[in-house]
Amino acid sequence: YGYGKKSSNAFQKRLFVKGLKASTNQKDLVDYLKSFGKEHDFSVELTTNKNKKHRGFAFVTIFSADMYAKVTAIEHFMNNSK
C-alpha cells in the first residue's frame, strides 16, 4: 500500500479522507494531491475490503508542512463528492 516516498523531513501528518465514491481509485487521489505538492511529499493508502474494493475512505500521510497547510486550508470535492 501507499504511494510516494517519505522524505527526510521530520514533519508527518496523517489525514482521514471519507466519503469517496466507488469509482474513485488510488490514482485519482494521487493525481488530485499532486496539485498541492510533489509526489514525495505524501503517501496514499486506499483502504480495501477482502474483495479488493475500497470502502469509501483513505488515509493520506503528508510529509511537508507547506503541503499540509494547503490541503487543510480548503474543503475538497472529488468526483462530485465532498
Coordinates of N, CA and C in Angstrom, one line a residue:
Y1 N 0.8 -1.2 0.0 CA 0.0 0.0 0.0 C 0.9 1.2 0.0
G2 N 0.2 2.3 -0.3 CA 0.9 3.6 -0.2 C 1.5 4.0 -1.5
Y3 N 1.6 5.3 -1.7 CA 2.2 5.8 -2.9 C 3.1 7.0 -2.5
G4 N 4.1 7.1 -3.1 CA 5.0 8.2 -2.7 C 6.1 7.7 -1.7
K5 N 7.1 8.5 -1.4 CA 8.1 8.0 -0.5 C 8.3 9.1 0.5
K6 N 8.5 8.6 1.7 CA 8.8 9.5 2.9 C 10.0 10.3 2.6
S7 N 9.9 11.6 2.8 CA 11.1 12.4 2.7 C 11.9 12.4 4.0
S8 N 13.1 13.0 4.0 CA 13.9 13.0 5.2 C 13.4 14.0 6.2
N9 N 12.4 14.8 5.8 CA 11.9 15.8 6.7 C 11.2 15.1 7.9
A10 N 11.3 15.7 9.1 CA 10.7 15.1 10.3 C 9.2 15.3 10.3
F11 N 8.6 16.3 9.5 CA 7.2 16.6 9.6 C 6.4 15.4 9.0
Q12 N 5.3 15.1 9.7 CA 4.4 14.0 9.2 C 3.1 14.1 9.9
K13 N 2.0 14.2 9.0 CA 0.6 14.3 9.5 C -0.2 13.3 8.7
R14 N -1.1 12.7 9.3 CA -2.0 11.7 8.7 C -3.4 12.2 8.6
L15 N -4.0 12.2 7.5 CA -5.3 12.7 7.3 C -6.3 11.5 6.9
F16 N -7.5 11.6 7.4 CA -8.5 10.6 7.1 C -9.4 11.2 6.0
V17 N -9.6 10.6 4.9 CA -10.4 11.1 3.8 C -11.6 10.1 3.7
K18 N -12.8 10.7 3.9 CA -14.0 9.9 3.9 C -14.9 10.3 2.7
G19 N -15.9 9.5 2.5 CA -16.9 9.8 1.5 C -16.5 9.6 0.1
L20 N -15.5 8.8 -0.2 CA -15.1 8.5 -1.6 C -16.1 7.7 -2.3
K21 N -16.4 8.0 -3.5 CA -17.2 7.2 -4.3 C -16.5 5.9 -4.8
A22 N -17.3 4.9 -5.1 CA -16.8 3.6 -5.5 C -15.9 3.8 -6.8
S23 N -16.2 4.8 -7.6 CA -15.4 5.0 -8.8 C -14.1 5.6 -8.6
T24 N -13.8 6.1 -7.4 CA -12.5 6.8 -7.1 C -11.5 5.7 -6.8
N25 N -10.3 5.9 -7.5 CA -9.2 4.9 -7.2 C -8.0 5.6 -6.7
Q26 N -7.0 4.9 -6.4 CA -5.8 5.4 -5.8 C -5.1 6.4 -6.7
K27 N -5.1 6.2 -8.0 CA -4.5 7.1 -9.0 C -5.3 8.4 -9.0
D28 N -6.6 8.4 -8.8 CA -7.4 9.6 -8.8 C -6.9 10.5 -7.6
L29 N -6.8 9.8 -6.4 CA -6.3 10.5 -5.2 C -4.9 11.1 -5.4
V30 N -4.0 10.3 -5.9 CA -2.6 10.8 -6.2 C -2.6 12.0 -7.1
D31 N -3.3 11.8 -8.2 CA -3.4 12.9 -9.2 C -3.9 14.2 -8.6
Y32 N -5.0 14.1 -7.8 CA -5.5 15.2 -7.1 C -4.6 15.9 -6.1
L33 N -3.9 15.1 -5.3 CA -3.0 15.6 -4.3 C -1.7 16.2 -4.9
K34 N -1.4 15.8 -6.1 CA -0.2 16.4 -6.8 C -0.4 17.9 -7.0
S35 N -1.6 18.4 -7.1 CA -1.9 19.8 -7.2 C -1.5 20.6 -6.0
F36 N -1.2 19.9 -4.9 CA -0.9 20.6 -3.6 C 0.6 20.4 -3.2
G37 N 1.3 19.4 -3.9 CA 2.7 19.2 -3.6 C 3.2 18.1 -4.5
K38 N 4.5 17.8 -4.3 CA 5.2 16.8 -5.1 C 4.9 15.4 -4.6
E39 N 5.1 14.4 -5.4 CA 4.8 13.0 -5.1 C 5.5 12.5 -3.8
H40 N 6.7 13.0 -3.6 CA 7.5 12.6 -2.4 C 7.0 13.3 -1.1
D41 N 6.1 14.2 -1.3 CA 5.5 14.9 -0.1 C 4.4 14.2 0.6
F42 N 3.9 13.1 0.0 CA 2.7 12.4 0.5 C 2.7 10.9 0.2
S43 N 1.9 10.2 0.9 CA 1.7 8.8 0.7 C 0.2 8.6 0.8
V44 N -0.4 7.7 0.0 CA -1.8 7.4 0.0 C -2.1 5.9 0.2
E45 N -3.0 5.6 1.1 CA -3.5 4.3 1.4 C -5.0 4.2 1.2
L46 N -5.4 3.7 0.1 CA -6.9 3.5 -0.1 C -7.3 2.2 0.5
T47 N -8.1 2.3 1.5 CA -8.5 1.1 2.3 C -9.5 0.2 1.5
T48 N -9.1 -1.1 1.4 CA -10.0 -2.0 0.7 C -10.5 -3.1 1.5
N49 N -11.5 -3.8 1.1 CA -12.0 -4.9 1.8 C -11.4 -6.2 1.2
K50 N -11.9 -7.4 1.7 CA -11.3 -8.6 1.2 C -11.5 -8.9 -0.3
N51 N -12.5 -8.2 -0.9 CA -12.7 -8.3 -2.3 C -12.0 -7.3 -3.2
K52 N -11.1 -6.6 -2.5 CA -10.2 -5.6 -3.2 C -11.0 -4.4 -3.7
K53 N -12.2 -4.1 -3.1 CA -12.9 -2.9 -3.4 C -12.8 -2.0 -2.3
H54 N -12.5 -0.7 -2.6 CA -12.3 0.2 -1.5 C -13.6 0.5 -0.7
R55 N -13.4 0.9 0.5 CA -14.5 1.0 1.5 C -15.0 2.4 1.6
G56 N -14.6 3.3 0.7 CA -15.1 4.7 0.8 C -14.3 5.7 1.5
F57 N -13.1 5.2 2.0 CA -12.2 6.1 2.7 C -10.7 5.7 2.4
A58 N -9.9 6.7 2.8 CA -8.4 6.5 2.6 C -7.7 7.3 3.6
F59 N -6.4 6.9 3.8 CA -5.5 7.7 4.7 C -4.4 8.3 3.8
V60 N -4.2 9.6 4.1 CA -3.1 10.3 3.4 C -2.1 10.8 4.4
T61 N -0.9 10.4 4.2 CA 0.2 10.9 5.1 C 1.0 11.9 4.4
I62 N 1.1 13.1 5.0 CA 1.7 14.2 4.4 C 3.0 14.5 5.1
F63 N 4.1 14.7 4.3 CA 5.5 14.9 4.9 C 6.0 16.3 4.7
S64 N 5.1 17.2 4.3 CA 5.5 18.6 4.0 C 4.6 19.5 4.8
A65 N 5.1 20.4 5.6 CA 4.3 21.3 6.3 C 3.5 22.3 5.4
D66 N 4.2 22.6 4.3 CA 3.6 23.5 3.3 C 2.4 22.9 2.6
M67 N 2.6 21.6 2.2 CA 1.5 20.9 1.6 C 0.4 20.7 2.5
Y68 N 0.7 20.3 3.8 CA -0.3 20.1 4.8 C -1.2 21.4 4.9
A69 N -0.5 22.5 5.0 CA -1.3 23.8 5.1 C -2.2 24.1 3.9
K70 N -1.7 23.7 2.7 CA -2.5 23.9 1.5 C -3.7 23.0 1.5
V71 N -3.5 21.7 1.9 CA -4.6 20.7 1.8 C -5.6 21.0 2.9
T72 N -5.2 21.4 4.1 CA -6.2 21.6 5.1 C -6.9 23.0 5.1
A73 N -6.4 23.9 4.2 CA -7.0 25.2 4.2 C -8.3 25.3 3.4
I74 N -8.7 24.3 2.7 CA -9.9 24.4 1.9 C -10.7 23.1 2.0
E75 N -12.0 23.2 1.6 CA -12.8 22.0 1.6 C -12.7 21.4 0.2
H76 N -12.7 20.0 0.2 CA -12.3 19.3 -1.1 C -13.5 18.6 -1.6
F77 N -13.6 18.6 -3.0 CA -14.6 17.8 -3.7 C -13.9 17.0 -4.7
M78 N -14.3 15.7 -4.9 CA -13.6 14.9 -5.8 C -14.7 14.0 -6.5
N79 N -14.7 13.9 -7.8 CA -15.8 13.1 -8.5 C -17.1 13.5 -8.0
N80 N -17.4 14.8 -7.8 CA -18.7 15.3 -7.4 C -19.1 14.8 -6.0
S81 N -18.1 14.6 -5.2 CA -18.3 14.1 -3.8 C -17.5 15.0 -2.9
K82 N -18.1 15.4 -1.7 CA -17.5 16.2 -0.7 C -16.5 15.5 0.1

